[in-house]
Short mmCIF file of C-alpha atoms in Angstrom, two decimals:
data_model
loop_
_atom_site.label_atom_id
_atom_site.label_comp_id
_atom_site.label_asym_id
_atom_site.label_seq_id
_atom_site.Cartn_x
_atom_site.Cartn_y
_atom_site.Cartn_z
CA MET A 25 -0.93 211.79 -84.37
CA ALA A 26 -1.14 215.48 -84.62
CA THR A 27 0.02 217.53 -81.62
CA SER A 28 -1.71 220.65 -81.91
CA GLN A 29 -0.54 223.72 -82.66
CA THR A 30 -3.71 225.79 -81.58
CA THR A 31 -4.60 226.16 -77.49
CA PRO A 32 -4.37 223.04 -75.62
CA LYS A 33 -7.57 221.30 -74.56
CA ILE A 34 -6.77 221.06 -71.10
CA ILE A 35 -3.98 223.21 -69.43
CA ILE A 36 -2.88 222.17 -65.64
CA ARG A 37 -0.82 224.82 -63.91
CA GLY A 38 0.29 224.66 -60.41
CA LEU A 39 -1.90 222.01 -58.96
CA HIS A 40 -1.99 221.18 -55.33
CA LYS A 41 -3.90 218.61 -53.14
CA ALA A 42 -3.07 217.27 -49.78
CA PHE A 43 -5.09 214.81 -47.79
CA GLY A 44 -4.43 216.08 -44.04
CA SER A 45 -0.43 215.86 -43.76
CA LYS A 46 -0.05 213.64 -46.95
CA VAL A 47 0.62 215.78 -50.03
CA VAL A 48 -0.39 213.81 -53.10
CA LEU A 49 0.12 216.52 -55.72
CA ASP A 50 2.80 218.96 -55.51
CA GLY A 51 2.70 221.31 -58.15
CA VAL A 52 1.65 219.71 -61.39
CA ASP A 53 1.86 221.32 -64.69
CA LEU A 54 0.30 219.14 -67.49
CA ASP A 55 -1.02 220.19 -71.16
CA ILE A 56 -3.14 218.12 -72.99
CA GLY A 57 -3.61 218.89 -76.68
CA LYS A 58 -6.62 218.73 -78.84
CA ALA A 59 -7.05 214.95 -80.29
CA GLU A 60 -3.67 214.01 -78.27
CA SER A 61 -3.29 210.99 -76.29
CA VAL A 62 -1.46 211.62 -73.00
CA VAL A 63 -0.04 209.12 -70.82
CA ILE A 64 0.90 209.55 -66.96
CA LEU A 65 3.31 207.14 -65.89
CA GLY A 66 3.33 206.60 -62.04
CA GLY A 67 3.78 203.94 -59.27
CA SER A 68 0.89 202.96 -57.03
CA GLY A 69 -0.09 205.89 -54.79
CA SER A 70 1.48 208.62 -56.91
CA GLY A 71 -1.39 210.79 -56.77
CA LYS A 72 -2.53 209.79 -60.51
CA SER A 73 -6.16 209.05 -59.75
CA VAL A 74 -6.37 212.14 -57.78
CA LEU A 75 -5.22 214.18 -60.74
CA LEU A 76 -8.04 212.82 -62.74
CA LYS A 77 -10.60 213.34 -60.20
CA CYS A 78 -9.38 217.06 -59.70
CA VAL A 79 -10.22 217.87 -63.34
CA LEU A 80 -13.20 216.22 -62.97
CA GLY A 81 -14.14 217.97 -60.02
CA ILE A 82 -14.95 214.93 -57.77
CA VAL A 83 -11.79 215.94 -55.73
CA LYS A 84 -11.39 219.69 -55.19
CA PRO A 85 -7.59 220.85 -55.41
CA ASP A 86 -6.09 222.92 -52.84
CA SER A 87 -4.83 225.25 -55.26
CA GLY A 88 -3.69 225.57 -58.79
CA SER A 89 -5.61 226.28 -62.11
CA ILE A 90 -7.43 223.57 -64.68
CA LYS A 91 -8.51 225.07 -67.73
CA VAL A 92 -10.71 223.53 -70.12
CA ASP A 93 -11.10 224.85 -73.36
CA GLY A 94 -9.66 228.11 -72.15
CA VAL A 95 -11.89 227.90 -69.19
CA GLU A 96 -10.87 227.97 -65.67
CA THR A 97 -13.03 225.04 -64.00
CA VAL A 98 -11.55 224.83 -60.31
CA GLY A 99 -14.50 225.97 -57.98
CA MET A 100 -17.12 225.54 -60.83
CA LYS A 101 -20.40 224.39 -59.30
CA GLY A 102 -24.01 223.44 -60.37
CA LYS A 103 -25.08 223.97 -63.70
CA GLU A 104 -21.87 224.90 -65.22
CA ARG A 105 -20.23 221.97 -63.82
CA ASP A 106 -22.47 219.72 -65.56
CA GLU A 107 -22.19 221.28 -69.17
CA LEU A 108 -18.42 221.04 -68.25
CA LEU A 109 -18.61 217.08 -67.45
CA ARG A 110 -20.56 216.78 -70.54
CA LYS A 111 -17.52 216.70 -72.46
CA PHE A 112 -15.93 213.98 -70.77
CA GLY A 113 -15.97 210.27 -70.58
CA MET A 114 -14.31 208.28 -68.18
CA LEU A 115 -13.05 204.54 -67.94
CA PHE A 116 -12.71 203.56 -64.21
CA GLN A 117 -10.19 201.30 -62.87
CA GLY A 118 -12.45 198.90 -61.51
CA ALA A 119 -15.10 199.44 -64.33
CA ALA A 120 -17.60 200.95 -61.93
CA LEU A 121 -20.58 199.43 -63.76
CA PHE A 122 -24.06 200.23 -61.98
CA ASP A 123 -24.76 196.55 -60.85
CA SER A 124 -28.33 197.22 -60.52
CA LEU A 125 -28.70 197.90 -64.31
CA LYS A 126 -28.47 195.83 -67.21
CA VAL A 127 -25.15 196.29 -69.78
CA TRP A 128 -27.30 198.25 -72.39
CA GLN A 129 -28.53 200.49 -69.45
CA ASN A 130 -25.14 201.11 -68.10
CA VAL A 131 -23.83 202.00 -71.72
CA ALA A 132 -27.26 204.30 -72.19
CA PHE A 133 -26.95 205.96 -68.93
CA GLY A 134 -25.40 209.05 -69.78
CA LEU A 135 -27.74 209.52 -72.71
CA ILE A 136 -31.01 209.08 -70.90
CA GLN A 137 -30.05 210.42 -67.44
CA GLY A 138 -27.44 213.11 -68.45
CA ARG A 139 -28.97 214.24 -71.79
CA GLY A 140 -32.62 213.15 -71.49
CA MET A 141 -32.49 211.08 -74.61
CA ALA A 142 -35.76 208.89 -75.39
CA ARG A 143 -34.86 205.25 -74.15
CA ALA A 144 -35.49 203.45 -77.61
CA GLU A 145 -33.23 205.97 -78.95
CA ALA A 146 -30.65 205.58 -76.55
CA LYS A 147 -30.74 201.82 -76.65
CA ALA A 148 -30.02 201.85 -80.20
CA VAL A 149 -26.76 204.09 -79.57
CA ALA A 150 -25.86 201.68 -76.80
CA LEU A 151 -25.85 198.71 -79.04
CA LYS A 152 -24.30 200.50 -81.74
CA LYS A 153 -21.23 201.38 -79.07
CA LEU A 154 -21.16 197.85 -77.58
CA GLY A 155 -20.63 196.66 -81.18
CA GLN A 156 -17.63 199.03 -81.75
CA VAL A 157 -16.13 197.58 -78.86
CA GLY A 158 -16.70 193.93 -79.97
CA LEU A 159 -19.62 192.89 -77.77
CA GLY A 160 -22.88 191.56 -79.70
CA ALA A 161 -26.49 192.28 -78.71
CA ASP A 162 -26.77 188.95 -76.52
CA VAL A 163 -24.65 190.67 -73.84
CA ALA A 164 -26.62 193.84 -73.89
CA GLU A 165 -29.25 192.27 -71.73
CA LEU A 166 -26.98 190.70 -69.27
CA SER A 167 -26.19 192.34 -65.81
CA PRO A 168 -22.76 193.48 -65.52
CA ALA A 169 -21.74 190.72 -62.76
CA GLU A 170 -22.51 188.20 -65.69
CA LEU A 171 -19.33 189.26 -67.37
CA SER A 172 -15.79 188.46 -67.16
CA GLY A 173 -13.37 191.33 -66.23
CA GLY A 174 -12.16 191.82 -69.85
CA MET A 175 -15.69 192.13 -70.92
CA GLN A 176 -16.73 194.64 -68.04
CA LYS A 177 -13.99 196.94 -69.29
CA ARG A 178 -15.32 196.90 -72.68
CA VAL A 179 -18.63 197.86 -71.55
CA ALA A 180 -17.01 200.62 -69.41
CA LEU A 181 -15.43 201.41 -72.78
CA ALA A 182 -18.34 201.70 -74.61
CA ARG A 183 -20.22 203.62 -71.50
CA ALA A 184 -17.43 206.17 -71.52
CA ILE A 185 -17.78 206.89 -75.09
CA ALA A 186 -21.47 206.53 -75.85
CA ALA A 187 -22.16 210.25 -75.58
CA ASP A 188 -19.47 211.08 -77.80
CA PRO A 189 -17.17 212.87 -75.44
CA GLU A 190 -14.51 215.64 -76.35
CA ILE A 191 -11.97 214.46 -73.65
CA ILE A 192 -11.79 210.92 -72.53
CA PHE A 193 -9.92 209.72 -69.19
CA PHE A 194 -8.94 206.03 -68.87
CA ASP A 195 -7.80 204.96 -65.24
CA GLU A 196 -5.58 202.03 -65.29
CA PRO A 197 -7.34 200.59 -68.32
CA THR A 198 -5.18 197.12 -68.49
CA THR A 199 -4.90 196.54 -65.01
CA GLY A 200 -5.93 193.17 -63.87
CA LEU A 201 -6.18 191.91 -67.52
CA ASP A 202 -4.50 189.26 -68.99
CA PRO A 203 -1.78 190.49 -71.72
CA ILE A 204 -4.06 189.60 -74.50
CA MET A 205 -7.08 191.32 -73.46
CA ALA A 206 -4.93 194.35 -72.39
CA ASP A 207 -3.68 194.41 -76.06
CA VAL A 208 -7.36 194.19 -77.16
CA ILE A 209 -8.37 196.89 -74.96
CA ASN A 210 -5.36 199.02 -76.14
CA ASP A 211 -6.36 198.80 -79.43
CA LEU A 212 -10.00 199.64 -78.71
CA ILE A 213 -8.93 202.49 -77.07
CA ILE A 214 -6.97 204.01 -79.82
CA ALA A 215 -9.64 203.24 -82.33
CA SER A 216 -12.13 205.08 -80.03
CA VAL A 217 -10.06 207.93 -79.42
CA ARG A 218 -9.49 208.21 -83.10
CA THR A 219 -12.94 207.82 -84.31
CA LEU A 220 -14.25 210.73 -82.00
CA GLY A 221 -11.18 212.67 -82.49
CA ALA A 222 -11.25 213.02 -78.71
CA SER A 223 -8.21 214.10 -76.44
CA ALA A 224 -6.97 211.43 -74.24
CA LEU A 225 -5.61 211.41 -70.56
CA SER A 226 -4.59 207.67 -69.43
CA ILE A 227 -3.07 206.84 -66.18
CA THR A 228 -1.07 203.43 -65.98
CA HIS A 229 1.98 201.84 -64.78
CA ASP A 230 1.27 199.35 -67.95
CA ILE A 231 4.56 200.16 -69.99
CA ALA A 232 3.51 198.26 -72.74
CA SER A 233 0.17 199.92 -72.77
CA ALA A 234 1.67 203.42 -72.49
CA ARG A 235 3.83 202.71 -75.32
CA LYS A 236 0.83 201.64 -77.38
CA ILE A 237 -1.95 204.24 -76.62
CA ALA A 238 0.37 207.44 -75.92
CA ASP A 239 1.42 210.24 -78.13
CA ARG A 240 2.94 212.01 -75.30
CA VAL A 241 4.11 210.23 -71.95
CA ALA A 242 4.51 212.38 -68.46
CA MET A 243 6.05 210.50 -65.81
CA LEU A 244 4.41 211.49 -62.06
CA PHE A 245 6.48 210.88 -58.87
CA ASN A 246 6.15 212.61 -55.44
CA GLY A 247 3.27 214.82 -56.99
CA LYS A 248 5.40 216.39 -59.49
CA ILE A 249 5.92 216.00 -63.22
CA HIS A 250 9.34 214.74 -63.41
CA TRP A 251 9.66 214.13 -67.25
CA GLN A 252 7.36 214.53 -70.26
CA GLY A 253 7.83 213.98 -73.84
CA PRO A 254 6.68 212.13 -76.97
CA VAL A 255 6.14 208.49 -76.68
CA ALA A 256 9.29 207.71 -78.99
CA GLU A 257 11.66 209.54 -76.53
CA LEU A 258 10.81 206.93 -73.72
CA ASP A 259 13.68 205.14 -73.90
CA ARG A 260 16.42 208.22 -74.30
CA SER A 261 14.74 210.45 -71.75
CA GLY A 262 17.91 210.68 -69.50
CA ASN A 263 15.60 210.73 -66.65
CA ALA A 264 16.42 208.36 -63.90
CA HIS A 265 12.87 208.38 -62.62
CA VAL A 266 11.72 207.10 -66.11
CA ASP A 267 14.65 205.06 -66.49
CA GLN A 268 13.97 202.91 -63.27
CA PHE A 269 10.09 202.62 -64.08
CA ILE A 270 10.35 201.44 -67.61
CA HIS A 271 12.88 198.97 -66.68
CA GLY A 272 10.97 197.90 -63.76
CA ARG A 273 14.07 198.30 -60.97
CA ALA A 274 13.75 198.17 -57.41
CA GLU A 275 17.08 200.36 -57.01
CA GLY A 276 16.76 203.94 -58.14
CA PRO A 277 15.46 207.23 -57.18
CA ILE A 278 12.00 206.08 -56.73
CA ARG A 279 11.85 204.38 -53.15
CA MET A 280 9.13 202.22 -52.61
CA GLN A 281 7.90 202.28 -48.82
CA VAL A 282 8.85 198.56 -48.10
CA LEU A 283 10.16 197.44 -44.75
CA ARG A 284 13.25 195.55 -45.33
CA PRO A 285 14.37 192.43 -43.32
CA MET B 11 0.42 214.52 -16.88
CA PHE B 12 -2.14 212.14 -16.32
CA LEU B 13 -4.51 214.74 -16.08
CA ILE B 14 -3.37 216.42 -19.10
CA SER B 15 -3.45 213.41 -21.33
CA PHE B 16 -7.13 212.73 -19.85
CA LEU B 17 -8.37 216.13 -20.62
CA GLY B 18 -6.49 215.88 -23.95
CA THR B 19 -8.68 212.87 -24.61
CA ILE B 20 -12.00 214.38 -23.93
CA GLY B 21 -11.05 217.19 -26.13
CA ARG B 22 -10.21 214.96 -29.02
CA VAL B 23 -13.33 212.82 -28.56
CA PHE B 24 -15.42 216.20 -28.23
CA LEU B 25 -13.71 217.78 -31.23
CA GLY B 26 -14.54 214.70 -33.27
CA PHE B 27 -18.16 214.53 -32.24
CA LEU B 28 -18.30 218.58 -33.41
CA GLY B 29 -16.59 217.29 -36.67
CA ALA B 30 -18.62 214.53 -37.35
CA THR B 31 -22.09 216.74 -36.38
CA GLY B 32 -20.86 219.52 -38.81
CA ARG B 33 -20.37 217.02 -41.76
CA LEU B 34 -23.66 215.44 -40.95
CA GLY B 35 -25.38 218.92 -41.02
CA ILE B 36 -23.90 219.96 -44.42
CA PHE B 37 -24.60 216.49 -45.93
CA MET B 38 -28.38 216.96 -44.59
CA GLY B 39 -28.60 220.65 -45.98
CA ALA B 40 -27.56 219.34 -49.41
CA ALA B 41 -29.50 216.29 -49.51
CA VAL B 42 -32.84 218.47 -48.40
CA SER B 43 -32.15 220.99 -50.74
CA HIS B 44 -31.68 218.46 -53.68
CA VAL B 45 -35.25 216.74 -52.64
CA PHE B 46 -36.87 219.95 -54.05
CA ARG B 47 -34.53 220.53 -56.99
CA PRO B 48 -35.07 219.12 -60.32
CA PRO B 49 -34.58 216.60 -62.39
CA PHE B 50 -36.53 214.50 -60.27
CA TYR B 51 -36.29 210.45 -60.88
CA PRO B 52 -40.22 209.18 -60.14
CA ARG B 53 -39.25 205.70 -61.46
CA LEU B 54 -36.41 205.37 -58.51
CA LEU B 55 -38.98 207.17 -55.87
CA LEU B 56 -41.22 204.33 -56.85
CA GLN B 57 -39.00 201.53 -56.34
CA GLN B 58 -37.60 202.74 -52.91
CA MET B 59 -41.12 203.39 -51.72
CA ILE B 60 -41.61 199.43 -52.63
CA SER B 61 -38.63 198.39 -51.30
CA ILE B 62 -39.32 200.35 -47.91
CA GLY B 63 -42.97 200.36 -47.57
CA TYR B 64 -44.09 197.02 -49.03
CA PHE B 65 -41.25 194.99 -48.37
CA SER B 66 -40.65 196.13 -44.62
CA LEU B 67 -44.56 194.98 -44.07
CA PRO B 68 -43.85 191.63 -42.47
CA VAL B 69 -41.20 192.85 -40.09
CA VAL B 70 -43.10 195.70 -38.90
CA GLY B 71 -46.36 193.78 -38.77
CA LEU B 72 -44.86 190.75 -36.94
CA THR B 73 -42.87 193.37 -34.38
CA ALA B 74 -46.43 194.76 -33.90
CA LEU B 75 -48.38 191.77 -33.45
CA PHE B 76 -46.17 190.23 -30.61
CA THR B 77 -45.44 193.85 -28.93
CA GLY B 78 -49.43 194.17 -28.90
CA MET B 79 -49.90 190.77 -27.37
CA ALA B 80 -47.33 190.98 -24.96
CA LEU B 81 -48.70 194.33 -23.83
CA ALA B 82 -52.12 193.11 -23.14
CA LEU B 83 -50.60 190.21 -21.18
CA GLN B 84 -48.45 192.43 -19.18
CA ILE B 85 -51.22 195.25 -18.34
CA PHE B 86 -53.67 192.32 -17.61
CA GLU B 87 -51.31 190.85 -14.98
CA GLY B 88 -50.22 194.33 -13.81
CA SER B 89 -53.57 195.88 -13.61
CA ALA B 90 -54.93 193.08 -11.68
CA ARG B 91 -52.82 194.26 -8.70
CA PHE B 92 -55.66 196.70 -8.21
CA ASN B 93 -58.63 195.69 -9.79
CA ALA B 94 -58.13 197.57 -12.82
CA GLU B 95 -58.22 194.74 -15.39
CA GLY B 96 -60.42 197.30 -17.39
CA THR B 97 -57.81 199.29 -18.54
CA VAL B 98 -56.08 196.92 -20.80
CA ALA B 99 -57.78 198.05 -23.91
CA TYR B 100 -57.08 201.79 -23.35
CA ILE B 101 -53.60 201.08 -22.47
CA VAL B 102 -52.94 198.79 -25.28
CA ALA B 103 -54.31 201.21 -28.03
CA ILE B 104 -52.51 204.34 -26.37
CA GLY B 105 -49.58 202.53 -25.77
CA MET B 106 -49.47 201.16 -29.46
CA THR B 107 -50.10 204.30 -31.31
CA ARG B 108 -48.28 206.85 -29.49
CA GLU B 109 -45.02 205.03 -28.51
CA LEU B 110 -44.58 201.39 -29.30
CA ALA B 111 -45.63 201.03 -33.09
CA PRO B 112 -43.58 204.20 -33.79
CA VAL B 113 -40.54 203.38 -31.99
CA LEU B 114 -40.32 199.61 -32.57
CA GLY B 115 -41.19 199.91 -36.01
CA GLY B 116 -38.53 202.34 -36.71
CA LEU B 117 -35.92 200.53 -35.03
CA MET B 118 -36.71 197.46 -37.13
CA VAL B 119 -36.89 199.81 -40.39
CA ALA B 120 -33.38 201.07 -39.25
CA GLY B 121 -32.17 197.06 -39.02
CA ARG B 122 -33.74 196.55 -42.36
CA VAL B 123 -33.49 199.48 -44.49
CA GLY B 124 -30.85 201.63 -42.74
CA ALA B 125 -28.25 198.76 -43.08
CA ALA B 126 -29.34 197.80 -46.76
CA MET B 127 -28.82 201.33 -47.94
CA ALA B 128 -25.32 202.07 -45.93
CA ALA B 129 -24.38 198.60 -47.43
CA GLU B 130 -25.45 199.46 -51.04
CA LEU B 131 -24.16 203.08 -51.26
CA GLY B 132 -21.25 202.11 -49.36
CA THR B 133 -20.44 199.64 -52.03
CA MET B 134 -21.30 201.89 -54.94
CA ARG B 135 -18.69 204.13 -53.35
CA VAL B 136 -15.75 202.12 -52.87
CA THR B 137 -16.37 200.78 -56.44
CA GLU B 138 -16.49 203.96 -57.84
CA GLN B 139 -19.77 204.01 -58.86
CA ILE B 140 -20.76 206.84 -57.18
CA ASP B 141 -18.04 208.72 -59.24
CA ALA B 142 -19.06 207.07 -62.62
CA LEU B 143 -22.34 208.56 -61.90
CA THR B 144 -20.93 212.31 -61.71
CA THR B 145 -19.05 211.90 -64.83
CA LEU B 146 -22.54 210.71 -66.58
CA SER B 147 -23.86 214.34 -65.60
CA THR B 148 -25.89 212.57 -62.72
CA ASN B 149 -26.05 214.23 -59.59
CA PRO B 150 -25.51 211.22 -57.18
CA PHE B 151 -27.57 213.49 -54.70
CA LYS B 152 -30.63 213.69 -56.98
CA TYR B 153 -30.20 210.24 -58.10
CA LEU B 154 -29.51 208.29 -54.84
CA ILE B 155 -30.15 210.13 -51.90
CA ALA B 156 -33.04 212.24 -52.92
CA PRO B 157 -35.59 209.24 -53.62
CA ARG B 158 -34.49 207.30 -50.36
CA LEU B 159 -35.08 210.05 -48.08
CA ILE B 160 -38.24 211.15 -49.66
CA ALA B 161 -39.68 207.35 -49.69
CA GLY B 162 -38.33 206.99 -46.06
CA THR B 163 -40.27 209.96 -44.93
CA LEU B 164 -43.32 209.25 -46.60
CA MET B 165 -43.30 205.24 -46.15
CA VAL B 166 -42.65 204.49 -42.44
CA PRO B 167 -45.67 206.53 -41.26
CA PHE B 168 -47.51 204.05 -43.49
CA LEU B 169 -45.73 201.20 -42.05
CA VAL B 170 -46.44 202.52 -38.80
CA LEU B 171 -50.45 202.83 -39.51
CA VAL B 172 -50.47 199.36 -40.21
CA GLY B 173 -48.39 198.68 -36.98
CA ASP B 174 -50.87 200.54 -35.03
CA ILE B 175 -53.95 198.41 -36.58
CA ILE B 176 -51.99 195.04 -36.20
CA GLY B 177 -50.68 195.83 -32.79
CA ILE B 178 -54.25 196.77 -31.46
CA PHE B 179 -55.70 193.44 -33.00
CA GLY B 180 -53.12 191.46 -31.19
CA GLY B 181 -53.92 193.02 -27.73
CA PHE B 182 -57.60 192.14 -28.73
CA THR B 183 -56.71 188.74 -29.77
CA MET B 184 -54.99 188.23 -26.48
CA ALA B 185 -57.31 189.64 -24.27
CA VAL B 186 -60.33 187.89 -26.13
CA GLN B 187 -58.97 184.34 -26.66
CA ALA B 188 -56.63 184.21 -23.32
CA LEU B 189 -58.08 186.38 -20.91
CA ASP B 190 -61.84 186.14 -21.19
CA PHE B 191 -62.58 189.71 -22.35
CA ASN B 192 -65.87 190.36 -24.18
CA ALA B 193 -64.74 191.22 -27.84
CA GLY B 194 -67.41 193.88 -28.13
CA THR B 195 -66.64 195.94 -25.28
CA TYR B 196 -63.15 195.69 -25.60
CA ILE B 197 -63.46 197.23 -29.36
CA LYS B 198 -65.89 199.71 -28.14
CA ASN B 199 -63.08 200.76 -25.15
CA THR B 200 -60.42 201.37 -27.88
CA PHE B 201 -62.52 203.38 -30.04
CA ASP B 202 -63.74 205.48 -27.08
CA ILE B 203 -60.22 206.16 -25.79
CA LEU B 204 -58.24 206.84 -29.20
CA THR B 205 -58.37 210.41 -29.86
CA ASN B 206 -56.61 211.80 -33.47
CA LEU B 207 -53.81 213.07 -31.78
CA ASP B 208 -52.74 209.49 -30.22
CA ILE B 209 -52.54 208.44 -34.02
CA ILE B 210 -51.17 211.80 -35.45
CA SER B 211 -48.09 212.09 -33.05
CA GLY B 212 -47.04 208.31 -33.89
CA LEU B 213 -47.44 209.30 -37.43
CA VAL B 214 -45.36 212.54 -36.96
CA LYS B 215 -42.86 210.27 -34.93
CA ALA B 216 -42.85 207.82 -37.87
CA ALA B 217 -42.16 210.53 -40.47
CA ALA B 218 -39.10 211.78 -38.46
CA PHE B 219 -37.80 208.02 -37.70
CA GLY B 220 -38.15 207.44 -41.73
CA PHE B 221 -35.77 210.54 -42.40
CA ILE B 222 -33.31 209.76 -39.77
CA VAL B 223 -32.87 206.07 -41.00
CA THR B 224 -32.70 206.88 -44.53
CA LEU B 225 -30.59 209.95 -43.74
CA MET B 226 -28.15 208.09 -41.88
CA GLY B 227 -27.83 205.08 -44.10
CA CYS B 228 -27.18 207.56 -47.05
CA PHE B 229 -24.63 209.46 -44.98
CA HIS B 230 -22.72 206.69 -44.18
CA GLY B 231 -22.73 204.68 -47.16
CA PHE B 232 -21.87 207.65 -48.99
CA ASN B 233 -19.03 208.47 -46.98
CA SER B 234 -17.38 204.89 -46.47
CA ARG B 235 -13.95 204.36 -46.90
CA GLY B 236 -11.68 201.76 -47.62
CA GLY B 237 -13.24 198.49 -49.18
CA ALA B 238 -15.10 195.68 -47.39
CA GLN B 239 -14.11 196.74 -43.94
CA GLY B 240 -15.19 200.38 -44.71
CA VAL B 241 -18.36 199.15 -46.00
CA GLY B 242 -19.04 197.05 -42.70
CA ALA B 243 -18.25 199.66 -40.64
CA ALA B 244 -20.51 202.05 -42.43
CA THR B 245 -23.36 199.62 -42.05
CA THR B 246 -22.83 198.98 -38.40
CA ASN B 247 -22.50 203.08 -37.94
CA ALA B 248 -25.81 203.77 -40.14
CA VAL B 249 -27.94 201.20 -37.51
CA VAL B 250 -26.58 202.09 -34.55
CA SER B 251 -26.59 205.76 -35.03
CA SER B 252 -30.16 206.04 -36.29
CA SER B 253 -31.30 203.67 -33.41
CA ILE B 254 -29.87 206.24 -30.82
CA LEU B 255 -31.20 209.26 -32.89
CA ILE B 256 -34.73 207.30 -33.04
CA LEU B 257 -34.95 207.11 -29.31
CA SER B 258 -33.77 210.50 -28.52
CA ALA B 259 -35.96 211.98 -31.14
CA ASN B 260 -38.99 209.89 -29.70
CA LEU B 261 -38.27 211.66 -26.48
CA ILE B 262 -38.35 215.36 -28.10
CA VAL B 263 -41.33 214.88 -30.33
CA THR B 264 -43.23 213.26 -27.28
CA GLN B 265 -42.46 216.58 -25.33
CA LEU B 266 -43.28 218.60 -28.19
CA PHE B 267 -46.93 216.93 -28.23
CA PHE B 268 -47.74 216.23 -24.92
CA SER B 269 -45.84 217.87 -22.33
CA ASN B 270 -48.34 220.28 -20.65
#
């Protein structure tokens, strides 16, 4: 896919975030181009989710800069922030569907509450988006609790793309799914990102998923990006962290905090 | 050494208390400011008013009924010691409207509504539903908290008014059926003694308690952390803190109304 020559969609520079004495992000630099799909690899607790939440403004970074379309977003509030968030869609790790609402109401939520679209119109859009992720109109009337994990992920994907966002975040999109359903989700992610022409930032520790959905891969460890490059170079990165991660070895520069007997 | 660690413990507890108070104050300021700024969600407000007002009626009604009956019995037995049985109607009326209906009603609502709110918002927090709201261009303070605060502040006075009536009726039933009071005299005494201030002070208390219960339910739920255990702790903290705050606010409002 196209790695754009123009200004990147998102530019992150020197991002720091600590919770108390625990440093989670320690100077992250990362660009996401227009219509580019970037995947951040990293182990559990490496600060991947915090990075996404900093960009969204859910978590406030301690220092650093996040520019979206060339505009500084750190410290943005109120209306400005609301406007900014309209560019984003996000697929949460646990789907995060509203369990008090029906499936179609979940998908249409951003359209009705965020943009004031009429309910009937929003429902039509929701049904179309559900169709795009392979779910029929019969599912639309169910409540999220009645769906399997894979179906919930698909509904969450439909919700993330419902308002045709320019940027989509995927937080561990395949975690907790069987390999076949994971691949279905991967295909849907690729299809929906291409259809929208959106920029995508995904975080995952699923190497198969990363290989499939990424244009570019970045390795996050100890709050820093240790390597980044095109997905084709993943296997010859020459970076010990990346090699250890993609081969799933316990021994290497990345030490998991495990008590050994 | 013992003294230093002892003082250190006191200091830490005190600082923790100040920190918590500050966080609650900031949360309250943000919540109240969002109550008055659009967009508003009338459908959600109605839903909360029904959930808090209508569905708490049985709990508050039964509490008031039993309290009114027991109060009549107690006052009768007590006042008989100095031949003042005639005061039963007075004391039931004033006791229920000023004190017992608001306080006991508020505590019951804290158990029913405050706990449910903390559990619901806490679950939404730990399953990232609150973050999801933000990414869908919806402010969680306006969507989740403002309707609950308004509904609590409006509906608990309504519940307490119903509790006043049922409580006085409970006392009346006990007096007339079991203690051989004359029904007409009892009703006349009740209306003679009651003033607007008795009822209004109770309703003002109720509004304050409704605000406290919903605020604490929202605060603890909204800030809950760490899965099922965190949600459990949030629920407990919501009920305990709102109960304590209700009892202390009750003293303050009573003083404001009735001292001198």
